[in-house]
Tab-separated table of C-alpha atoms in Angstrom:
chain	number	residue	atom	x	y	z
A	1	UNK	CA	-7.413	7.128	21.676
A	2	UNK	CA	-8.554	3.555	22.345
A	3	UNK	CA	-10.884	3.994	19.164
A	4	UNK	CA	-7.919	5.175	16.818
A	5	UNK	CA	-5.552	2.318	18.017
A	6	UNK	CA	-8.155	-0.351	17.501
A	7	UNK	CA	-8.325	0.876	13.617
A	8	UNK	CA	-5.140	1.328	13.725
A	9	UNK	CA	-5.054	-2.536	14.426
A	10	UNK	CA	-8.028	-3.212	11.808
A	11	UNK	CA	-5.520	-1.618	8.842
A	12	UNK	CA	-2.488	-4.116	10.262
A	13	UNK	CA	-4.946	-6.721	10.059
A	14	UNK	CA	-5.863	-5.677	6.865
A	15	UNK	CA	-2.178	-5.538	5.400
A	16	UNK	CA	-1.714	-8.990	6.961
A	17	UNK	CA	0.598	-7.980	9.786
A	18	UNK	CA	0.193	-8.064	12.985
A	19	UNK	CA	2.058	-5.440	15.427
A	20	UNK	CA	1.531	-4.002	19.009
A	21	UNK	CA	1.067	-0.597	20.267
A	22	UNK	CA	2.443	1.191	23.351
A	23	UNK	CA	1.073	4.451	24.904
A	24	UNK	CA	3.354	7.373	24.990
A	25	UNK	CA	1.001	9.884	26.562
A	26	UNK	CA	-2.702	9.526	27.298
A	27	UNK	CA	-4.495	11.176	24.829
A	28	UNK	CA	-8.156	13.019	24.191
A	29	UNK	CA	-8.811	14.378	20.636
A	30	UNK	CA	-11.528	17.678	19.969
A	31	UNK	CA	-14.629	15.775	18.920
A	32	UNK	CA	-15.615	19.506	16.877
A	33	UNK	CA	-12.443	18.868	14.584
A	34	UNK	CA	-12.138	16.205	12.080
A	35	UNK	CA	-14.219	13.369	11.410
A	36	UNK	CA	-12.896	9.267	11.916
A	37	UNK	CA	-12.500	7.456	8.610
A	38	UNK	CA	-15.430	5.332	9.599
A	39	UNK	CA	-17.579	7.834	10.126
A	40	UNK	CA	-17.171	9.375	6.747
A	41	UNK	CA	-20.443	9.131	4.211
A	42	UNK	CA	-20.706	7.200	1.177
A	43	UNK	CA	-20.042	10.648	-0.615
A	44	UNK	CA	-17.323	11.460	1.100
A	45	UNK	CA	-15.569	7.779	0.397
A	46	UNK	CA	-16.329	8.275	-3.328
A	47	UNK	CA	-14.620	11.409	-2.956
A	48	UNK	CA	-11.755	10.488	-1.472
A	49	UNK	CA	-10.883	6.684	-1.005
A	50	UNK	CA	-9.462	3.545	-2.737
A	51	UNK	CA	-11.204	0.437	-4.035
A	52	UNK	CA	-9.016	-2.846	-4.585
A	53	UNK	CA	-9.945	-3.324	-7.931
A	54	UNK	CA	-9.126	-6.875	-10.080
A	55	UNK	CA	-8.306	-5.027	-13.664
A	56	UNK	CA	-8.744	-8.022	-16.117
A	57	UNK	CA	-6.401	-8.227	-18.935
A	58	UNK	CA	-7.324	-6.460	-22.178
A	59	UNK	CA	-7.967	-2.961	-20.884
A	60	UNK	CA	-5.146	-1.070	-19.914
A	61	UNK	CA	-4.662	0.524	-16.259
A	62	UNK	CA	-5.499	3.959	-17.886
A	63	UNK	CA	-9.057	2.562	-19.300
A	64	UNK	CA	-10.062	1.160	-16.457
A	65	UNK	CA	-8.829	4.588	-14.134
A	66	UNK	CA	-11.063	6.537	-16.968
A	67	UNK	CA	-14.109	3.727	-16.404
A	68	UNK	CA	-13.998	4.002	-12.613
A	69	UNK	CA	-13.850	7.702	-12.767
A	70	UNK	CA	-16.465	8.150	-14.983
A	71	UNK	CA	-18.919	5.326	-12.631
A	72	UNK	CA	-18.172	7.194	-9.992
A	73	UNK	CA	-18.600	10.768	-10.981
A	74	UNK	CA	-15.520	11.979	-9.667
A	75	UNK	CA	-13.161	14.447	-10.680
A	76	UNK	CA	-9.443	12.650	-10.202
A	77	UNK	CA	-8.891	9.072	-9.892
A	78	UNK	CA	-5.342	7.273	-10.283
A	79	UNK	CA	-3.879	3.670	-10.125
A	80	UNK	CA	-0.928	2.072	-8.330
A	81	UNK	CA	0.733	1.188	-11.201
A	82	UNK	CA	1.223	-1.001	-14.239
A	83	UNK	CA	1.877	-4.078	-14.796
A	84	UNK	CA	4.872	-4.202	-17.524
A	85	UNK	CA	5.004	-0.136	-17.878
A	86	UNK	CA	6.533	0.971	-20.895
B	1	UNK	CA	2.976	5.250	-2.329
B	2	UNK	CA	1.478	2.129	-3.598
B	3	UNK	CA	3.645	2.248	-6.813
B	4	UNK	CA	6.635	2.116	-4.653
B	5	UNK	CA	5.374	-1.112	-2.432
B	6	UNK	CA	6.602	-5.074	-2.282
B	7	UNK	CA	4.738	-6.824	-5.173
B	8	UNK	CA	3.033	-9.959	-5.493
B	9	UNK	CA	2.700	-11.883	-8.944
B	10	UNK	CA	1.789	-15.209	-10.720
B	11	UNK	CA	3.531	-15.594	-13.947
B	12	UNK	CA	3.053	-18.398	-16.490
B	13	UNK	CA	6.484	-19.204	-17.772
B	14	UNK	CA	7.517	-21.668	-21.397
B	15	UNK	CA	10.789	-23.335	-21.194
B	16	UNK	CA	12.210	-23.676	-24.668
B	17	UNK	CA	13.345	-27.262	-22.975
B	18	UNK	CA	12.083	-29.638	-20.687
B	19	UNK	CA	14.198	-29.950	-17.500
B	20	UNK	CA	13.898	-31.694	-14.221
B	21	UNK	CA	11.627	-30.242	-11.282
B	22	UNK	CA	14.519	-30.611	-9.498
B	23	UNK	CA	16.974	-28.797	-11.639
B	24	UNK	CA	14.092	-25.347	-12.224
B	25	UNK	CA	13.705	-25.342	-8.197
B	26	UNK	CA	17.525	-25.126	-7.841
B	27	UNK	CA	18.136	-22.349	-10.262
B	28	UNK	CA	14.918	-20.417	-8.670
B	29	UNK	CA	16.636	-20.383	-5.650
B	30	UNK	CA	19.010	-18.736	-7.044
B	31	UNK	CA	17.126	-15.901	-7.368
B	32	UNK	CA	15.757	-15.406	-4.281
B	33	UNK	CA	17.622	-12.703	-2.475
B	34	UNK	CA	18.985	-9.315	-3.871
B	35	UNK	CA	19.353	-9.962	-7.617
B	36	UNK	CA	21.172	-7.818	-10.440
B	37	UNK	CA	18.049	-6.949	-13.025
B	38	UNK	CA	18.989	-4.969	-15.858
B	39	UNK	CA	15.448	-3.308	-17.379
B	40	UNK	CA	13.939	-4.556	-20.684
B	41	UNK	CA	14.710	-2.233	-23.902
B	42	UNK	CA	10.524	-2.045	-23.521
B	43	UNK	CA	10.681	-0.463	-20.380
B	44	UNK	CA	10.151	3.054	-18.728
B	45	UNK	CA	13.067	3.723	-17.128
B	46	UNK	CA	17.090	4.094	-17.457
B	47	UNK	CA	18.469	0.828	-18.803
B	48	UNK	CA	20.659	0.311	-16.304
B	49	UNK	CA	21.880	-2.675	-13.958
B	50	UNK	CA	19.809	-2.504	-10.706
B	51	UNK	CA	19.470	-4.057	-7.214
B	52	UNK	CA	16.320	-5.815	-6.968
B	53	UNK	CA	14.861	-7.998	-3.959
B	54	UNK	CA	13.035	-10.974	-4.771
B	55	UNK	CA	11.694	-12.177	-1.312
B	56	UNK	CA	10.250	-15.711	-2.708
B	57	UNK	CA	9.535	-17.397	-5.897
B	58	UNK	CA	7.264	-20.949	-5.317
B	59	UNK	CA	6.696	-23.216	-8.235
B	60	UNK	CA	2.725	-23.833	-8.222
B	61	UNK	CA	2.883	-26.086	-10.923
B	62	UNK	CA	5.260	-27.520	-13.289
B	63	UNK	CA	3.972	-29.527	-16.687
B	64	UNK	CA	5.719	-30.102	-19.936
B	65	UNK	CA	7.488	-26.878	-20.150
B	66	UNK	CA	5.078	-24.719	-18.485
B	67	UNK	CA	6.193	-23.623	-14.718
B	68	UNK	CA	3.711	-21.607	-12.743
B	69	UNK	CA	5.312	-19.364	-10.037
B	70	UNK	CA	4.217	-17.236	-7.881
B	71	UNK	CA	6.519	-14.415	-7.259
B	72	UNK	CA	6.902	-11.849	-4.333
B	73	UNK	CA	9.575	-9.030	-4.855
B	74	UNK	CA	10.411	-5.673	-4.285
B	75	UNK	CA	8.710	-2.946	-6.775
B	76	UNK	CA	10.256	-1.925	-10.073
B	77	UNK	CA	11.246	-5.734	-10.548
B	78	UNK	CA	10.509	-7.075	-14.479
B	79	UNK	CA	9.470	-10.514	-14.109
B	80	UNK	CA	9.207	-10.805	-18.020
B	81	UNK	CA	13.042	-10.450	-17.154
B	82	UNK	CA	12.983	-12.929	-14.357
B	83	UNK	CA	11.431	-15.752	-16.120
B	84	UNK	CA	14.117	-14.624	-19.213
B	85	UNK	CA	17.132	-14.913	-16.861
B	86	UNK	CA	15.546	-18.103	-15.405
B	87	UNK	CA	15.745	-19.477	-18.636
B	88	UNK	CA	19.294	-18.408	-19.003
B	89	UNK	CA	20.748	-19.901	-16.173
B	90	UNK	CA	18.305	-22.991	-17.016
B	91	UNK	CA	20.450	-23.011	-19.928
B	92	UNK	CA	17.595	-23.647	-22.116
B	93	UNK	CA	15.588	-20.423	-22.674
B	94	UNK	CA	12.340	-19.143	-21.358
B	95	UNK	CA	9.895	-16.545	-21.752
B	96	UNK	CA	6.770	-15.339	-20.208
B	97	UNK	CA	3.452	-16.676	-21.107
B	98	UNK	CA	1.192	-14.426	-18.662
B	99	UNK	CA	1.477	-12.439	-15.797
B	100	UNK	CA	-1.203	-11.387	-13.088
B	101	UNK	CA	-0.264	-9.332	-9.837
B	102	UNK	CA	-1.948	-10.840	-6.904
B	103	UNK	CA	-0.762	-7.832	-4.269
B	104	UNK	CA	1.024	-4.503	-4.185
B	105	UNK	CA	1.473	-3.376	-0.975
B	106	UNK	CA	-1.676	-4.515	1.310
B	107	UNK	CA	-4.051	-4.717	-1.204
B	108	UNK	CA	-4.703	-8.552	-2.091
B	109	UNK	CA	-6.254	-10.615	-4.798
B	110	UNK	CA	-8.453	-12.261	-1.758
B	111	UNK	CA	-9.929	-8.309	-1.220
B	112	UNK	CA	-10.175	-6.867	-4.743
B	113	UNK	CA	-13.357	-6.353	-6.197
B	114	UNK	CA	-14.195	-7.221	-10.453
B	115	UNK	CA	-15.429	-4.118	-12.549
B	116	UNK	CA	-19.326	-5.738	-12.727
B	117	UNK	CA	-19.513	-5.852	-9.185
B	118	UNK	CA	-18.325	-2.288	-8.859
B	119	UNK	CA	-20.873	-0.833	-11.289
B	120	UNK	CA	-23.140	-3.376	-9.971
B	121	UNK	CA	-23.207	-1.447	-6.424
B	122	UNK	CA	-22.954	1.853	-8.021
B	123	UNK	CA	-26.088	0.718	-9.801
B	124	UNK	CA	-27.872	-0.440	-6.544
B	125	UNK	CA	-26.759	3.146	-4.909
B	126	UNK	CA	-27.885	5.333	-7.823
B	127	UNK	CA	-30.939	3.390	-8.989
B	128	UNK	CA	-32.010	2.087	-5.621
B	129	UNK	CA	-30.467	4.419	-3.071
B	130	UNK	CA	-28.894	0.923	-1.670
B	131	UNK	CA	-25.418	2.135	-0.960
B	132	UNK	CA	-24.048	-0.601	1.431
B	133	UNK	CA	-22.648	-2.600	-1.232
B	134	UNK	CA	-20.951	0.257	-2.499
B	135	UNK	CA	-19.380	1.234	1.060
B	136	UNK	CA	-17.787	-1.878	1.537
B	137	UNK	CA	-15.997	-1.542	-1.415
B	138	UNK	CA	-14.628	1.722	-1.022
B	139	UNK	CA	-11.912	1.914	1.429
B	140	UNK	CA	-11.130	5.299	3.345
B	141	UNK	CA	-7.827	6.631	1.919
B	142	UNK	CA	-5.932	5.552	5.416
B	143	UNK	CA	-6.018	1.406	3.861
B	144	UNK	CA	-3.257	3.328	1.338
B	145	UNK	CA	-0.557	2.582	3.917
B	146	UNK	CA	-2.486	0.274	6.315
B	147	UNK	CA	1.097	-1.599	6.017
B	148	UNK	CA	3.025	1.140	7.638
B	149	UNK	CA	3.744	1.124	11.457
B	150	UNK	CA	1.660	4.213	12.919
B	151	UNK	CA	2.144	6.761	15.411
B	152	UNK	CA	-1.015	8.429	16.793
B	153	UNK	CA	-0.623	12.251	17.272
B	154	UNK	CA	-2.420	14.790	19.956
B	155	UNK	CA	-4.802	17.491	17.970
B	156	UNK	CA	-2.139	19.986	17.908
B	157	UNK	CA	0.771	18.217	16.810
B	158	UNK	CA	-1.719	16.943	13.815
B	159	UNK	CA	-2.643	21.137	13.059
B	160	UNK	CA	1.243	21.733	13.229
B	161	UNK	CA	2.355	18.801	10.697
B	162	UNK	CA	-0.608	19.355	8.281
B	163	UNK	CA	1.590	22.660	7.857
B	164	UNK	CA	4.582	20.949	6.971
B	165	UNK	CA	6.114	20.660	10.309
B	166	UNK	CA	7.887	17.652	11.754
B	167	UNK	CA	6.691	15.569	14.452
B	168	UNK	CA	8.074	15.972	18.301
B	169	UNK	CA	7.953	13.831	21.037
B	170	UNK	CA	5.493	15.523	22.771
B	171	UNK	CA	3.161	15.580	20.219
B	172	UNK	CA	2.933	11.540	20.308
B	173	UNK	CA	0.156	9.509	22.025
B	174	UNK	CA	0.613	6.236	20.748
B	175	UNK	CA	3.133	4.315	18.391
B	176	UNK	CA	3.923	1.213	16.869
B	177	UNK	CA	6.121	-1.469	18.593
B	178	UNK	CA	9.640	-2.203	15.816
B	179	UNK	CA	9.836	1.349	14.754
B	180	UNK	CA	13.870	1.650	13.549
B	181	UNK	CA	15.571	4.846	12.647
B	182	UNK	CA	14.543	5.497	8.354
B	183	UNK	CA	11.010	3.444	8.440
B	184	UNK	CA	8.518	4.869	7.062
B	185	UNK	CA	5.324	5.377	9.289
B	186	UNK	CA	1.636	6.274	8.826
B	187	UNK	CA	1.321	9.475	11.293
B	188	UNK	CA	-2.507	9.446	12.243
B	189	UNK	CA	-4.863	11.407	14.788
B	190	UNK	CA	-6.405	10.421	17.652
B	191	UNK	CA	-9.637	9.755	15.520
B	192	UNK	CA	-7.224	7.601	12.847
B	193	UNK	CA	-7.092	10.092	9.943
B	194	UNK	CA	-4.151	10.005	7.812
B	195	UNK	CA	-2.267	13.422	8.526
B	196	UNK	CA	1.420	12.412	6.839
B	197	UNK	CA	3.832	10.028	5.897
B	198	UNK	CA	6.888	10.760	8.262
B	199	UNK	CA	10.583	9.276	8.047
B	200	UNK	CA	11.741	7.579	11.671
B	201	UNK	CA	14.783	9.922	13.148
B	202	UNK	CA	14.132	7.923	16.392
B	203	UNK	CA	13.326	3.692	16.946
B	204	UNK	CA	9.750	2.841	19.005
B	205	UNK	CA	12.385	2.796	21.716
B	206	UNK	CA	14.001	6.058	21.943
B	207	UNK	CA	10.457	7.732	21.705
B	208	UNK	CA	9.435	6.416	24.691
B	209	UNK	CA	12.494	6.921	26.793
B	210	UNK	CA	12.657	10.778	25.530
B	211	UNK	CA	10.728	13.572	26.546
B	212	UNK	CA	12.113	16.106	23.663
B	213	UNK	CA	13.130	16.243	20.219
B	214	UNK	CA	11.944	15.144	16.390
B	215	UNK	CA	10.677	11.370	16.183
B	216	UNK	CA	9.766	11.766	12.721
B	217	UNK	CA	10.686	14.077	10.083
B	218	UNK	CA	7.457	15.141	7.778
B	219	UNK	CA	7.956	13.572	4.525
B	220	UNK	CA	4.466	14.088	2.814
B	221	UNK	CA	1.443	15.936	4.324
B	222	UNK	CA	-1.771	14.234	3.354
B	223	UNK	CA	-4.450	15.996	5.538
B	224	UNK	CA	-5.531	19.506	4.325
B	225	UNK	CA	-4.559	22.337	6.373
B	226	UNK	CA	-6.765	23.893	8.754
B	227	UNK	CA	-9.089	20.159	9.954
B	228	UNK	CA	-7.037	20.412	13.152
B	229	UNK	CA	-7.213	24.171	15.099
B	230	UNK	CA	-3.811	25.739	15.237
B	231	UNK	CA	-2.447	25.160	18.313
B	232	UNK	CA	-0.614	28.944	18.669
B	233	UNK	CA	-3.810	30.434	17.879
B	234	UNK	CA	-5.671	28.684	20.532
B	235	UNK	CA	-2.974	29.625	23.494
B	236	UNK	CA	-3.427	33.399	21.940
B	237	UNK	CA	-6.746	33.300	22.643
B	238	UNK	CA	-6.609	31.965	26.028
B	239	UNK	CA	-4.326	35.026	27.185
B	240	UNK	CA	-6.816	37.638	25.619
């Protein structure tokens, strides 16, 4: 519990906010089921997580979603959005 | 999720005139505040007049009849429009020169990472089996709505919303402080994994003065079925 609200503090931080949390109900979680996002391997952040990239002009969104996916070797990739969709 | 988050931008705007400092600072202020945008003919959705919220525009710098702003403001706002209706109101005209988006939701200019460096760590993983460059640039899914207030669920409540079900009071351990009634909040386990995005039928408040009911109603599941043990299944087994 303390664990999960302290990266649940890191990601506020990371956002640029900064907020408090209260405990409802003490809390233990099964360490046999699921795995903490910062204990996932490099593989399994490739697989599934998000890098902040700076897409220069020139190259549409789509190009650079296609170049990513391909350097990576993974199956799906998306972006947040254009710039001037259209 | 991200498409649908508060923007950041610089934009490089020509006046067709010069004006006074003064003058382009009144009219931008103006703008600031909920603003009636109707969408280029070049754009992607219906062209009609919308409500947009432009939170702040700052002039960086102002020379000749070049004005460089920076602009924050609600997604699914055209600044090529902006900087047009700028110019309007300016009474002289003005269009945009260049445009660069410096945040959508929590993700930052200060934080990105350029293309070489990307394939540069890829290329220290693959060639040299070097991978820590490459880890801290790849950000577990959960970063996605690191600007949502959070609510930390027990293991069961997680199994039951993974199905689609909504989230009870019970079910919560810990929760952000300012939750109101319609935010949108990152529902995580007790281990921080993103399990759903859930809609706020009760405030930060209420949850912790109730014992019963839905807090949040299920909006989108993100965490595959099955991670988290259904809870049922376990109490079945205890009475065999």
């Amino acid at each position: 519990m303390e664990e999960a609200t302290r990266f649940a503090v890191e990601l506020d931080r990371f956002a640029g906010i900064e907020r408090r949390y209260l405990v409802k109900r003490e809390g233990h979680t099964d360490p046999s089921y699921g795995k903490p996002p910062w204990a996932r391997t490099l593989e399994e952040l490739v697989e599934c997580g998000v890098v902040n990239l700076d897409k220069p002009p020139g190259p549409t969104s789509h190009e650079v979603v296609a170049w990513a996916k391909s350097l990576l070797g993974v199956p799906k990739a998306g972006h947040g959005g254009t710039l001037e969709p259209d | 999720m991200i498409a649908h988050s508060d923007k950041e931008y610089i934009a490089l705007a020509q006046l067709h005139a010069r004006v006074p400092r003064e003058k382009l600072e009144e009219v931008i202020r103006e703008f600031v505040g909920r603003i009636y945008q109707r969408p280029p003919v070049r754009s992607s959705v219906k062209r009609t007049l919308r409500v947009k919220e432009i939170y702040g525009i700052e002039v960086l710098e102002y020379e000749g009849v070049f004005a460089l702003m920076r602009v924050s403001c609600q997604h699914g706002t055209y600044i090529r429009k902006l900087v047009h209706d700028i110019g309007e109101i300016l009474g002289v005209g003005a269009h945009m020169r260049e445009l660069r988006r410096t945040r959508t939701g929590p993700f930052r200019e200060e934080s990105s990472v350029r293309m070489h460096e990307l394939s540069e760590a890829v290329y220290l993983y693959e060639e040299h089996g070097r991978g820590d460059k490459l880890r801290s640039m790849i950000l577990p899914h959960e970063y996605i709505v690191s600007h949502l207030p959070k609510v930390l669920v027990l293991d069961g409540a997680a199994s039951a919303i993974a199905y689609g079900a909504d989230l009870a009071v019970p079910g919560i351990s810990v929760i952000s402080e300012g939750i109101r009634r319609g935010d949108l909040a990152a529902i995580m386990t007790l281990k921080g994994e993103l399990v759903a995005l859930g809609k706020a039928l009760m405030s930060t408040e209420e949850v912790l003065s109730s014992d019963r009911g839905v807090a949040f109603k299920t909006v989108r599941v993100i965490m595959e079925r099955g991670v988290y043990p259904k809870g049922w299944k376990k109490r079945s087994e205890a009475q065999r």
